[in-house]
mmCIF file of C-alpha atoms in Angstrom:
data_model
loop_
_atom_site.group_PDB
_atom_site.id
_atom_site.type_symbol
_atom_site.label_atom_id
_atom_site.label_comp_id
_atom_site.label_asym_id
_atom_site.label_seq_id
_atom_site.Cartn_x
_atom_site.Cartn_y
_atom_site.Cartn_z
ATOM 1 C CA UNK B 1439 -141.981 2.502 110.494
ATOM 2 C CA UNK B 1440 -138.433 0.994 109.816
ATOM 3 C CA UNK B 1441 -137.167 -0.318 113.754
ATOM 4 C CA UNK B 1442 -135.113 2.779 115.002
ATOM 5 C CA UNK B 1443 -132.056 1.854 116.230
ATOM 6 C CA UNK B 1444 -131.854 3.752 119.208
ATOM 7 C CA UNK B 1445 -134.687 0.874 120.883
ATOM 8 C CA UNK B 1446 -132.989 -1.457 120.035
ATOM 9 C CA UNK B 1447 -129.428 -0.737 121.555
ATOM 10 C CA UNK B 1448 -131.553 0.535 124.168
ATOM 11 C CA UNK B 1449 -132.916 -3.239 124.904
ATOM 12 C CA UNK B 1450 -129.306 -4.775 124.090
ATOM 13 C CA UNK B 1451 -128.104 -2.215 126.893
ATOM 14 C CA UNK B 1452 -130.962 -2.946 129.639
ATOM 15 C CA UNK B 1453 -130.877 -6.613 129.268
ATOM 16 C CA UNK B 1454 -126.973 -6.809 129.962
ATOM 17 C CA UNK B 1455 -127.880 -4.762 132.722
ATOM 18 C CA UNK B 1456 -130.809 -7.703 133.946
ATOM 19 C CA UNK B 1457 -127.940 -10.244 133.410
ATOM 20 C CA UNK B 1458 -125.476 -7.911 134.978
ATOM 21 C CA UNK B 1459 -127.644 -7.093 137.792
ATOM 22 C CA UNK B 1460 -128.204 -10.729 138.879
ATOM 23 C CA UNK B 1461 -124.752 -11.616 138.600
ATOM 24 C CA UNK B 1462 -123.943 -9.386 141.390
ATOM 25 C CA UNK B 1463 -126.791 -9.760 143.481
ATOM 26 C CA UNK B 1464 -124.787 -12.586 145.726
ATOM 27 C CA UNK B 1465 -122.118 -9.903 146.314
ATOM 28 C CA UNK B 1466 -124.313 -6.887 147.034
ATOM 29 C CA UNK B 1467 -124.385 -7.888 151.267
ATOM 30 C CA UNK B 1468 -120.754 -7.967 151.501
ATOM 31 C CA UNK B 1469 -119.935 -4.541 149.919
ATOM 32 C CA UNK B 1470 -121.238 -1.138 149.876
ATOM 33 C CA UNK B 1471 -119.772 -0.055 146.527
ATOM 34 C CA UNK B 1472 -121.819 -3.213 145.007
ATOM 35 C CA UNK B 1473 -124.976 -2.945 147.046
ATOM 36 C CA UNK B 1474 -124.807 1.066 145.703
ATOM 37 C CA UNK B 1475 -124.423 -0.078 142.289
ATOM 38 C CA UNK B 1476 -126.907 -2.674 142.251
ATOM 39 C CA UNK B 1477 -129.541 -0.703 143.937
ATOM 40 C CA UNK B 1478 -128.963 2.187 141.430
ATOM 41 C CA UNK B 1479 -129.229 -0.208 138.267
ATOM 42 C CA UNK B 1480 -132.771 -1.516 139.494
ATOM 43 C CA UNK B 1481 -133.947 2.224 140.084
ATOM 44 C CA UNK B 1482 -134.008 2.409 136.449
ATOM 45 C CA UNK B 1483 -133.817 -1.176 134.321
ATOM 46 C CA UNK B 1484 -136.910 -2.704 134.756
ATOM 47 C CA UNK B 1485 -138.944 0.536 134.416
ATOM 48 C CA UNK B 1486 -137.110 1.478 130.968
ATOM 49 C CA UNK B 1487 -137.663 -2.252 129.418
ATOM 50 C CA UNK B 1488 -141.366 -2.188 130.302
ATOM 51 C CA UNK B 1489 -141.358 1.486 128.766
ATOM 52 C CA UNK B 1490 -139.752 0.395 125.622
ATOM 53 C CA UNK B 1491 -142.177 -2.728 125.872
ATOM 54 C CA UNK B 1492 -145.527 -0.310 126.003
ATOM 55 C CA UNK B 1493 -143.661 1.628 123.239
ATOM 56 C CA UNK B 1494 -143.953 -1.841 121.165
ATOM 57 C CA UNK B 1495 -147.258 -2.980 122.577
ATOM 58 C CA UNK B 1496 -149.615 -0.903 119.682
ATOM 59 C CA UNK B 1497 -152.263 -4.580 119.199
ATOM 60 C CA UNK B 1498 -155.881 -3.868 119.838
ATOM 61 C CA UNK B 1499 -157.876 -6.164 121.930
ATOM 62 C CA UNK B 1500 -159.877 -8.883 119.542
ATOM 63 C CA UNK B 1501 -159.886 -12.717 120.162
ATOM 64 C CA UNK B 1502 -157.240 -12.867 117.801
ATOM 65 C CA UNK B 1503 -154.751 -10.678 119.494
ATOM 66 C CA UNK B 1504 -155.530 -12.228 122.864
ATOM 67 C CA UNK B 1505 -155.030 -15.217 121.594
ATOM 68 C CA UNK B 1506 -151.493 -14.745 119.800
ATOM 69 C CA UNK B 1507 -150.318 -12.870 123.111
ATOM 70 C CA UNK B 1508 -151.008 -15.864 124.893
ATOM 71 C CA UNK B 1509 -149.155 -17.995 122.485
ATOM 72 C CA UNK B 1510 -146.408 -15.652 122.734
ATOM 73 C CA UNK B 1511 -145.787 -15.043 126.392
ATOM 74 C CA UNK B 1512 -148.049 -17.700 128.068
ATOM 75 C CA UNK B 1513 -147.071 -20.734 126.828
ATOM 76 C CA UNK B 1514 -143.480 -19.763 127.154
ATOM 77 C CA UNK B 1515 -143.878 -19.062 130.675
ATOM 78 C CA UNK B 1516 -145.714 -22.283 131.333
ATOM 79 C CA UNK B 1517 -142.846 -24.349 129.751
ATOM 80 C CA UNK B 1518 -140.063 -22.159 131.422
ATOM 81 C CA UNK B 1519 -141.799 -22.905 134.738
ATOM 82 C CA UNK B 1520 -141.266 -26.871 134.483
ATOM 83 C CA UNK B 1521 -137.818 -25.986 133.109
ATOM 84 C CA UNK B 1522 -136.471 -24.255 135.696
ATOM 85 C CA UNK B 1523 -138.327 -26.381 138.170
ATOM 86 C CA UNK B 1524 -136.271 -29.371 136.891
ATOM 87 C CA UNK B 1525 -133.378 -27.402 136.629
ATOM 88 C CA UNK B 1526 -133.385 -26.024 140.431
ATOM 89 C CA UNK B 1527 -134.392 -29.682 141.624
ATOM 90 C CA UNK B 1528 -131.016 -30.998 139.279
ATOM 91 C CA UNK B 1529 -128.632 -27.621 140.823
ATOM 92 C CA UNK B 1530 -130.370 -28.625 144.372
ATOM 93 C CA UNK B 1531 -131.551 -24.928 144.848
ATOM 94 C CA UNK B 1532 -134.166 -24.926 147.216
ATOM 95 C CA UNK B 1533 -137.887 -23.785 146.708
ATOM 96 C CA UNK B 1534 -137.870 -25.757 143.272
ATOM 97 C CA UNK B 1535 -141.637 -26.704 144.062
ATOM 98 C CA UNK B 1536 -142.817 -23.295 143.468
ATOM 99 C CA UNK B 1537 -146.453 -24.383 141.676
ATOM 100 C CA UNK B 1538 -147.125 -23.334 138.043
ATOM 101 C CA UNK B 1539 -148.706 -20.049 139.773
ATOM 102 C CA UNK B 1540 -145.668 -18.609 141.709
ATOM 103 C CA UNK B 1541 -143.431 -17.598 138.861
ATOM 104 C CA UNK B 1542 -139.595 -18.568 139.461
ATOM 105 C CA UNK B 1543 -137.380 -16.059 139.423
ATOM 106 C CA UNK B 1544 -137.757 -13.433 136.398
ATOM 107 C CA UNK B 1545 -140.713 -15.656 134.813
ATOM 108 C CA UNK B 1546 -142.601 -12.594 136.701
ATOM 109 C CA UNK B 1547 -142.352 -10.399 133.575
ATOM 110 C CA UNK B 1548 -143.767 -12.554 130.788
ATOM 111 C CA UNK B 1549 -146.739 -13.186 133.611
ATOM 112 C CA UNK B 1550 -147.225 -9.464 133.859
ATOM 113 C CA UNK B 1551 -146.402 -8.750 129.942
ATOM 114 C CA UNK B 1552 -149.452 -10.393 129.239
ATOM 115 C CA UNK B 1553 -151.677 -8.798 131.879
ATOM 116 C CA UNK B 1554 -150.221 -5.290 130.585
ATOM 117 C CA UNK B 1555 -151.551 -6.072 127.358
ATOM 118 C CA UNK B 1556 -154.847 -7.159 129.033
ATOM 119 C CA UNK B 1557 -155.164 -4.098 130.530
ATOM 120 C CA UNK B 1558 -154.408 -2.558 128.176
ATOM 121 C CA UNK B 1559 -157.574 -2.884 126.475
ATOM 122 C CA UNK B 1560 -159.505 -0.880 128.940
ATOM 123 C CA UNK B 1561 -157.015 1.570 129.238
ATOM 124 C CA UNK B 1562 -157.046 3.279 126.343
ATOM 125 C CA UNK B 1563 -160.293 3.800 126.312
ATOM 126 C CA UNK B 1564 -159.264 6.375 128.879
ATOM 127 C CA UNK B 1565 -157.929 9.749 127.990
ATOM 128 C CA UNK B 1566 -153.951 9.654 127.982
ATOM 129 C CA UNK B 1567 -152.631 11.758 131.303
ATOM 130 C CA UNK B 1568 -156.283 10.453 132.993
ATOM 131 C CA UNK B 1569 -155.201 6.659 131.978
ATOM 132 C CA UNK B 1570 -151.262 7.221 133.923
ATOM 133 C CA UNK B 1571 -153.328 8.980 136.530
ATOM 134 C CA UNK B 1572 -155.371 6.020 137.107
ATOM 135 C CA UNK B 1573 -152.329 3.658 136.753
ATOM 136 C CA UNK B 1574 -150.543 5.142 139.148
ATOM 137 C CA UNK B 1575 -152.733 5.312 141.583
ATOM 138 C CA UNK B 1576 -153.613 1.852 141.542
ATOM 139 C CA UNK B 1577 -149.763 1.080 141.710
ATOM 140 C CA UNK B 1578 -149.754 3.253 145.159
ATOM 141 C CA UNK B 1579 -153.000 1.400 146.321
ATOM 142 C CA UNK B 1580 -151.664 -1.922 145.706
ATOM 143 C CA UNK B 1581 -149.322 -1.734 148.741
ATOM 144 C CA UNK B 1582 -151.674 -1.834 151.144
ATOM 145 C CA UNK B 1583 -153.003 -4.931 150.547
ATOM 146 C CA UNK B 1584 -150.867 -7.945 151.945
ATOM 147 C CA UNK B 1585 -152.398 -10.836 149.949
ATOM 148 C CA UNK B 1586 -151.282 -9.049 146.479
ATOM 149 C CA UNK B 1587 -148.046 -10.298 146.610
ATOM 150 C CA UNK B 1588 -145.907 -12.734 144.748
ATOM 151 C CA UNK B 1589 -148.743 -15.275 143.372
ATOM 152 C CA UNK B 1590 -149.562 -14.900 139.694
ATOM 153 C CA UNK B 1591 -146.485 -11.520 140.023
ATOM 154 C CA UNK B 1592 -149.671 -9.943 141.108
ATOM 155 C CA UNK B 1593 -147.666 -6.971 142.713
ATOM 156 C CA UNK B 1594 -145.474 -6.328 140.548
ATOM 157 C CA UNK B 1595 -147.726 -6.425 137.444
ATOM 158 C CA UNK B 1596 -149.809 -2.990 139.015
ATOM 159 C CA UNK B 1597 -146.747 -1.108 140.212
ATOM 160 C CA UNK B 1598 -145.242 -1.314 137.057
ATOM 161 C CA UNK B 1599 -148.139 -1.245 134.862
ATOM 162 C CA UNK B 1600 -147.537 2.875 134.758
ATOM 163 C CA UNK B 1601 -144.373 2.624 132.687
ATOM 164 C CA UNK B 1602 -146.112 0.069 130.347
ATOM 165 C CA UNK B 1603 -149.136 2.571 129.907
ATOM 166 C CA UNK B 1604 -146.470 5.338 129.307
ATOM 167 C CA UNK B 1605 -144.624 3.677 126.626
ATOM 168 C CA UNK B 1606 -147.789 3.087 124.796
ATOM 169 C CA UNK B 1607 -148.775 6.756 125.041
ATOM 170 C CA UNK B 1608 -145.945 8.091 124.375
ATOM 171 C CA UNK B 1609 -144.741 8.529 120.213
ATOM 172 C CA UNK B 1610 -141.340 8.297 118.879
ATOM 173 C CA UNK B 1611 -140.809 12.234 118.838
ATOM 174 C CA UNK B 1612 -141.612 12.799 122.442
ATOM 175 C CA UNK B 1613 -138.824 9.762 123.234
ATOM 176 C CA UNK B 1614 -136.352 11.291 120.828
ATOM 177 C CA UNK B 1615 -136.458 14.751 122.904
ATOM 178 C CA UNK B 1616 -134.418 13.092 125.740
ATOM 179 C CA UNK B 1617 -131.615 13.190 123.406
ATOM 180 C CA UNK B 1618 -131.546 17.115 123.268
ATOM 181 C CA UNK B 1619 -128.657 18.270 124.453
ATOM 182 C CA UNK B 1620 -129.789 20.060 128.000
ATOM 183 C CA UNK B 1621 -131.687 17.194 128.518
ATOM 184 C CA UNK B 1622 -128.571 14.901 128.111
ATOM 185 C CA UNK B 1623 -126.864 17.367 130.639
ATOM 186 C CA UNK B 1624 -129.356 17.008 133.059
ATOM 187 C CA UNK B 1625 -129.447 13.496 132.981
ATOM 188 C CA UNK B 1626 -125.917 13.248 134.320
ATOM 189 C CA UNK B 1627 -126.445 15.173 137.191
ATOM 190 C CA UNK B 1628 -129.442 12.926 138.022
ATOM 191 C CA UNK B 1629 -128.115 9.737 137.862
ATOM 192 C CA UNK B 1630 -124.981 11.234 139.615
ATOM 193 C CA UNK B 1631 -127.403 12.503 142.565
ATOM 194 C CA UNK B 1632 -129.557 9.150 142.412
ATOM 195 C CA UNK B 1633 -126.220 7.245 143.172
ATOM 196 C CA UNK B 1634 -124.905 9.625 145.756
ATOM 197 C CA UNK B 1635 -127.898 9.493 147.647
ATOM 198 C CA UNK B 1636 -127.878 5.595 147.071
ATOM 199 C CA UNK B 1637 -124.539 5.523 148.277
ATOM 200 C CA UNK B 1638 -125.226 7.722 151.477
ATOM 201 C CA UNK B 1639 -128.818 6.433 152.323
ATOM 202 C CA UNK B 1640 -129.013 4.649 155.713
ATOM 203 C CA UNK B 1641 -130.148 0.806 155.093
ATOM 204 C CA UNK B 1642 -132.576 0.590 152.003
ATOM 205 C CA UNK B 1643 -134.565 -1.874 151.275
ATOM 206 C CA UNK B 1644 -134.156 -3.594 147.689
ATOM 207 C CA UNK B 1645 -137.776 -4.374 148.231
ATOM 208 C CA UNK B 1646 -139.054 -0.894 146.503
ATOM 209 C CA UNK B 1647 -137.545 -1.655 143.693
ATOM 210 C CA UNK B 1648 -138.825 -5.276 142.990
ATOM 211 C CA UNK B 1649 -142.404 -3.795 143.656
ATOM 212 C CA UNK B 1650 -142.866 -7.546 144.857
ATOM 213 C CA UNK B 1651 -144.274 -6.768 148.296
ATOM 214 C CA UNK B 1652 -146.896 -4.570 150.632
ATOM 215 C CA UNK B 1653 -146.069 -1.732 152.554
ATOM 216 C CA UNK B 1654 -146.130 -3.513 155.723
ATOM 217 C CA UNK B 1655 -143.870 -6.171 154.485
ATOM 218 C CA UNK B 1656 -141.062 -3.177 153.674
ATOM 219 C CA UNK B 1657 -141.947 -2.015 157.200
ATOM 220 C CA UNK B 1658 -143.770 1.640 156.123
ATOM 221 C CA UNK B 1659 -147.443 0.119 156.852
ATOM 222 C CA UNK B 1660 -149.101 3.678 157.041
ATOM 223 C CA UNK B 1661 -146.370 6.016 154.771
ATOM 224 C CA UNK B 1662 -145.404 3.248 151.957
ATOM 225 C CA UNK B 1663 -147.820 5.566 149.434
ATOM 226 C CA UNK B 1664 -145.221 8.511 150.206
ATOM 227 C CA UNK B 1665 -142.012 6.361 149.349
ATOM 228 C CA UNK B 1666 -143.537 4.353 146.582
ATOM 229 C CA UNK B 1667 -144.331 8.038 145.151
ATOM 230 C CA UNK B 1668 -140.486 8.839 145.688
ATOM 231 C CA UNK B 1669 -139.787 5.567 144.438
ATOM 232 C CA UNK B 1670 -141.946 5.964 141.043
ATOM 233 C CA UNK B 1671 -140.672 9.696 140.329
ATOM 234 C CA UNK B 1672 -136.843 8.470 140.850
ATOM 235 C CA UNK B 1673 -137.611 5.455 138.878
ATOM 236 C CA UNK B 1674 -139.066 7.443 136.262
ATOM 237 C CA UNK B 1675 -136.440 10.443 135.524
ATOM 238 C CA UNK B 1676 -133.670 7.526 136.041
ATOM 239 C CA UNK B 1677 -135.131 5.474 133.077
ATOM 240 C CA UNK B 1678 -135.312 8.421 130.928
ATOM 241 C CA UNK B 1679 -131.618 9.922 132.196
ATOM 242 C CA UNK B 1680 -130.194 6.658 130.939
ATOM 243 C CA UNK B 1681 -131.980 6.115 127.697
ATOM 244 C CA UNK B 1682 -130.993 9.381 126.909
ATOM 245 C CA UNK B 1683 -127.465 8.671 126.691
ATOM 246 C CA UNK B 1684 -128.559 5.756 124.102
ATOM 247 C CA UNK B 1685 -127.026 5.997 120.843
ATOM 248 C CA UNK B 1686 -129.429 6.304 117.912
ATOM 249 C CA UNK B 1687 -127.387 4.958 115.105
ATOM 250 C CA UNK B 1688 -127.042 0.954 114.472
ATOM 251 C CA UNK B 1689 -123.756 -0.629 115.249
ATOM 252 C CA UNK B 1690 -122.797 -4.604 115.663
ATOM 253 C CA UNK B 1691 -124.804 -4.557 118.879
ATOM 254 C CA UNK B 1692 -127.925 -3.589 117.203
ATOM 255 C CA UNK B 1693 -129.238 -6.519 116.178
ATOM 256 C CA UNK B 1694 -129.483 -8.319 119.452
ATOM 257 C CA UNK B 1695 -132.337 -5.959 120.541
ATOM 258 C CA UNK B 1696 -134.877 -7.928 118.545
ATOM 259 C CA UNK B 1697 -133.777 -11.250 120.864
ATOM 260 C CA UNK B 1698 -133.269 -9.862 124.155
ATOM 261 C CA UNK B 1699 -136.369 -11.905 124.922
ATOM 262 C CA UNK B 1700 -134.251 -14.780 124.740
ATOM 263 C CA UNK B 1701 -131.498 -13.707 126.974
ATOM 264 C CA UNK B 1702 -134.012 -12.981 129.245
ATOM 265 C CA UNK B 1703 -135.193 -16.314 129.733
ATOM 266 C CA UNK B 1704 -132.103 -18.473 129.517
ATOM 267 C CA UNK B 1705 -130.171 -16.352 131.667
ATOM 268 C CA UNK B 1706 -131.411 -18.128 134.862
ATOM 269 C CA UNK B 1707 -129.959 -21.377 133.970
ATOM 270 C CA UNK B 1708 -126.368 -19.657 134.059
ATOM 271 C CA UNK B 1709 -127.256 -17.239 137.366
ATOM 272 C CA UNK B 1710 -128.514 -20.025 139.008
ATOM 273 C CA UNK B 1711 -125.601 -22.564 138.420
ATOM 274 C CA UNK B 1712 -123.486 -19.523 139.163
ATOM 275 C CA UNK B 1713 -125.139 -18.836 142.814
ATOM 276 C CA UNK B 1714 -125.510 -22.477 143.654
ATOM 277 C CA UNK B 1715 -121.728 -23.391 142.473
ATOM 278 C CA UNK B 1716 -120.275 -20.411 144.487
ATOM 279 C CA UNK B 1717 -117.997 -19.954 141.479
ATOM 280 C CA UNK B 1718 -117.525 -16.098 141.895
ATOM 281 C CA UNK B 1719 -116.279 -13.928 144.218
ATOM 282 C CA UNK B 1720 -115.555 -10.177 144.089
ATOM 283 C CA UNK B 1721 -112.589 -8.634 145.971
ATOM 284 C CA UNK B 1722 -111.107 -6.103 143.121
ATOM 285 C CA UNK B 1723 -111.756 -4.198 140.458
ATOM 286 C CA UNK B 1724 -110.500 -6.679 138.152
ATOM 287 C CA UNK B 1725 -112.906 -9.673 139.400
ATOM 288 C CA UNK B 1726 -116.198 -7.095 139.147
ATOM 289 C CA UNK B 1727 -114.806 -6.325 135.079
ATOM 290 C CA UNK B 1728 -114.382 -9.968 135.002
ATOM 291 C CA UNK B 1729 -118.242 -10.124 135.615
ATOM 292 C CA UNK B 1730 -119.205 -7.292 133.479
ATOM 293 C CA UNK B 1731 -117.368 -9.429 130.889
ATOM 294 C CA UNK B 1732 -119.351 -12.433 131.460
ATOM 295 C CA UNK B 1733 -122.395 -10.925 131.586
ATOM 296 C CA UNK B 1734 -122.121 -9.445 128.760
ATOM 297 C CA UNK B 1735 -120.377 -12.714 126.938
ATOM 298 C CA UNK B 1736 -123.888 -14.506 128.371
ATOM 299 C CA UNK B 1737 -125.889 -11.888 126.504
ATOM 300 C CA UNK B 1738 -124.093 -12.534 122.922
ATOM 301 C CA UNK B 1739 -124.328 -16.142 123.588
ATOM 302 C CA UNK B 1740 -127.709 -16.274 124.107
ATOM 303 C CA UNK B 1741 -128.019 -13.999 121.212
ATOM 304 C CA UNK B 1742 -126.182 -16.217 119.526
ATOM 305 C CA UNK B 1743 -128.063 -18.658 116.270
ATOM 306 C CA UNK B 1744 -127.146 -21.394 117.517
ATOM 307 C CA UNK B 1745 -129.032 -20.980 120.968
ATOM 308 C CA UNK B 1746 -131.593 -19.449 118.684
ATOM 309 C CA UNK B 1747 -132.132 -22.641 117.038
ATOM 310 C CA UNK B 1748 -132.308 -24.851 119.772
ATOM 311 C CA UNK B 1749 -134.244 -22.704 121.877
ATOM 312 C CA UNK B 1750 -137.019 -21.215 119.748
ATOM 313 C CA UNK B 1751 -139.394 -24.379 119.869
ATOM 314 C CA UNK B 1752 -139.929 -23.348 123.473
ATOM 315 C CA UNK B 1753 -140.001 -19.555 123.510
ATOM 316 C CA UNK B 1754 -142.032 -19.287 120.510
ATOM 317 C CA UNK B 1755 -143.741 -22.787 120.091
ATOM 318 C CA UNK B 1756 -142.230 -23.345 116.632
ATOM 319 C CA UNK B 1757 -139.563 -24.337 114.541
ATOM 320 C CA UNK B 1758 -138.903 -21.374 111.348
ATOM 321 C CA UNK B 1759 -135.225 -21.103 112.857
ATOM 322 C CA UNK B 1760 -134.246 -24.505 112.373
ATOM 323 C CA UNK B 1761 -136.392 -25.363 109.197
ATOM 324 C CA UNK B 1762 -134.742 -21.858 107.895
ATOM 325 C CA UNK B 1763 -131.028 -23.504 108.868
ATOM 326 C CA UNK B 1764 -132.446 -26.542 106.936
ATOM 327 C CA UNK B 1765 -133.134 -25.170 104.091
ATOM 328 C CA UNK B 1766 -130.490 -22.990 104.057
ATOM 329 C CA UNK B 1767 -127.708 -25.839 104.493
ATOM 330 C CA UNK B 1768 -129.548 -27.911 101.758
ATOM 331 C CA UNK B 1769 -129.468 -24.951 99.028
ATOM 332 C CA UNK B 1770 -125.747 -24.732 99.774
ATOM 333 C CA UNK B 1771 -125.066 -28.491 99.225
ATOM 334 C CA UNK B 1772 -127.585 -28.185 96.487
ATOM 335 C CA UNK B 1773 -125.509 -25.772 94.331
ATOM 336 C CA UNK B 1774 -122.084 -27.869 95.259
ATOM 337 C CA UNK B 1775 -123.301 -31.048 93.612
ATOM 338 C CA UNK B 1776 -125.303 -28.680 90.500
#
């Protein structure tokens, strides 16, 4: 199957919105407008990458598999850890001696990545719809339990797990039908109502979205079932309103969907540097572009060779990027001097 275009820009899209999303974060108690806005991009961006990430996830359980998944995302996430512990201790951002099992930051999702694919393996054993069923209800279940929290992304790995399972079901032509025209019409009225009622909602807590913590932690001990329910159905015809409006054919942003992986873990050392500095503040229109703009300069930097280059021995324990640059460099002065 040659890589479809449309995931790709839809991954180069969602991970400016990660980067976007945590550069406003700092501004979002201040303002309405920004709280609004940040609130309504985490109804949707999370669920649609780990939808697009089932979509990808097709492996089958052997050793092998297991073993290459754990290359891929575990090892990463152990050396990202120490990283950004050293890195928070350096910015003097406080909690830098999380242990190697309380994941900093957005070192959740490679954590929970890698349990998906775990699960994965029982999973679809299970009939389809009976499998999301399941999923789902687990997700609800796991709010009632205070200890499943933050430690190992525990939390957030069952909530989310549905949207994983969903992706995998799910085949290209049933995602392609949210680009039919009524259902690109629809879409706008519901992320027009989802920010409305955003916008006009008394206090909300951010807490539903990060599916970090219990029920009794986002103060709903007995009815948290009801507004996760709310919270997965909104989540759900949010992700799909936005990819919808995706474009399917390549262009020059394209290619950064196969490396959003990248952005996604260097990101922190710029947020970070950015919230502990104080360097930004919004009062205008023209400062919250200005972010926008550096967010989305952040995601073509880390996109960038370069970065690539340097940064591959650690996200992907090996060195085919540089020896490639190497080789490549030598061929050129190679046919100078022939």
């Amino acid at each position: 199957m040659e890589r479809n275009a449309f995931f790709d820009n839809a991954k180069v899209f969602l991970i400016f919105l990660v980067v976007f999303g945590h550069m406003i974060q700092p501004f979002t108690d201040g303002s309405r407008g920004m709280n609004s806005l940040y609130l309504w991009i985490y109804t949707f961006h999370m669920p649609a990458f780990i939808f697009l990430a089932g979509f990808f996830a097709k492996g089958s359980g052997n050793k092998k598999y297991i073993t290459n998944l754990a290359k891929k995302l575990l090892v990463p996430y152990i050396i990202f850890q120490v990283l950004y512990t050293v890195y928070y201790f350096f910015i003097g951002k406080e909690g830098w001696q999380a242990g190697v099992f309380y994941p900093h930051w957005s070192l959740w999702f490679l954590f929970s990545l890698f349990s998906w694919h775990i699960l994965l393996y029982w999973f679809k054993k299970i009939p389809a719809v009976f499998s999301v069923i399941t999923a789902i209800t687990i997700g609800l279940a796991v709010g009632y339990f205070g200890e499943i929290g933050h430690t190992f992304s525990l939390s957030r790995t069952f909530v989310f797990f549905p949207f994983f399972l969903m992706g995998y079901w799910l085949t290209q032509n049933h995602v392609m039908w949210i680009k039919h025209k009524s259902a690109k019409i629809a879409s706008v009225a519901i992320m027009v109502t989802v920010a409305v009622a955003i916008y006009m909602a008394p206090e909300f807590n951010s807490g539903w979205l990060l599916a970090s913590k219990s029920y009794s932690d986002l103060g709903q001990p007995e009815f948290g079932l009801f507004a996760r329910s709310l919270v997965y159905l909104t989540s759900a015809i949010m992700a799909f309103s936005v990819l919808a409006w995706i474009p399917k054919t390549q262009n020059k942003f394209t290619k950064f969907g196969t490396r959003t992986l990248y952005v996604y873990l260097l990101h922190g050392f710029f947020i970070q540097f950015f919230r502990q500095a104080g360097l930004f503040e919004v009062n205008n229109v023209l400062e919250f572009v200005g972010l926008a703009v550096i967010s989305a300069a952040i995601v073509l930097v880390l996109s960038s060779k370069p970065i690539q280059v340097i940064s591959q021995p650690f996200i992907e324990a090996n060195i085919s990027k540089l020896k490639r640059m190497i080789n490549q460099r030598q061929n050129k002065n190679h046919h100078h001097h022939a």
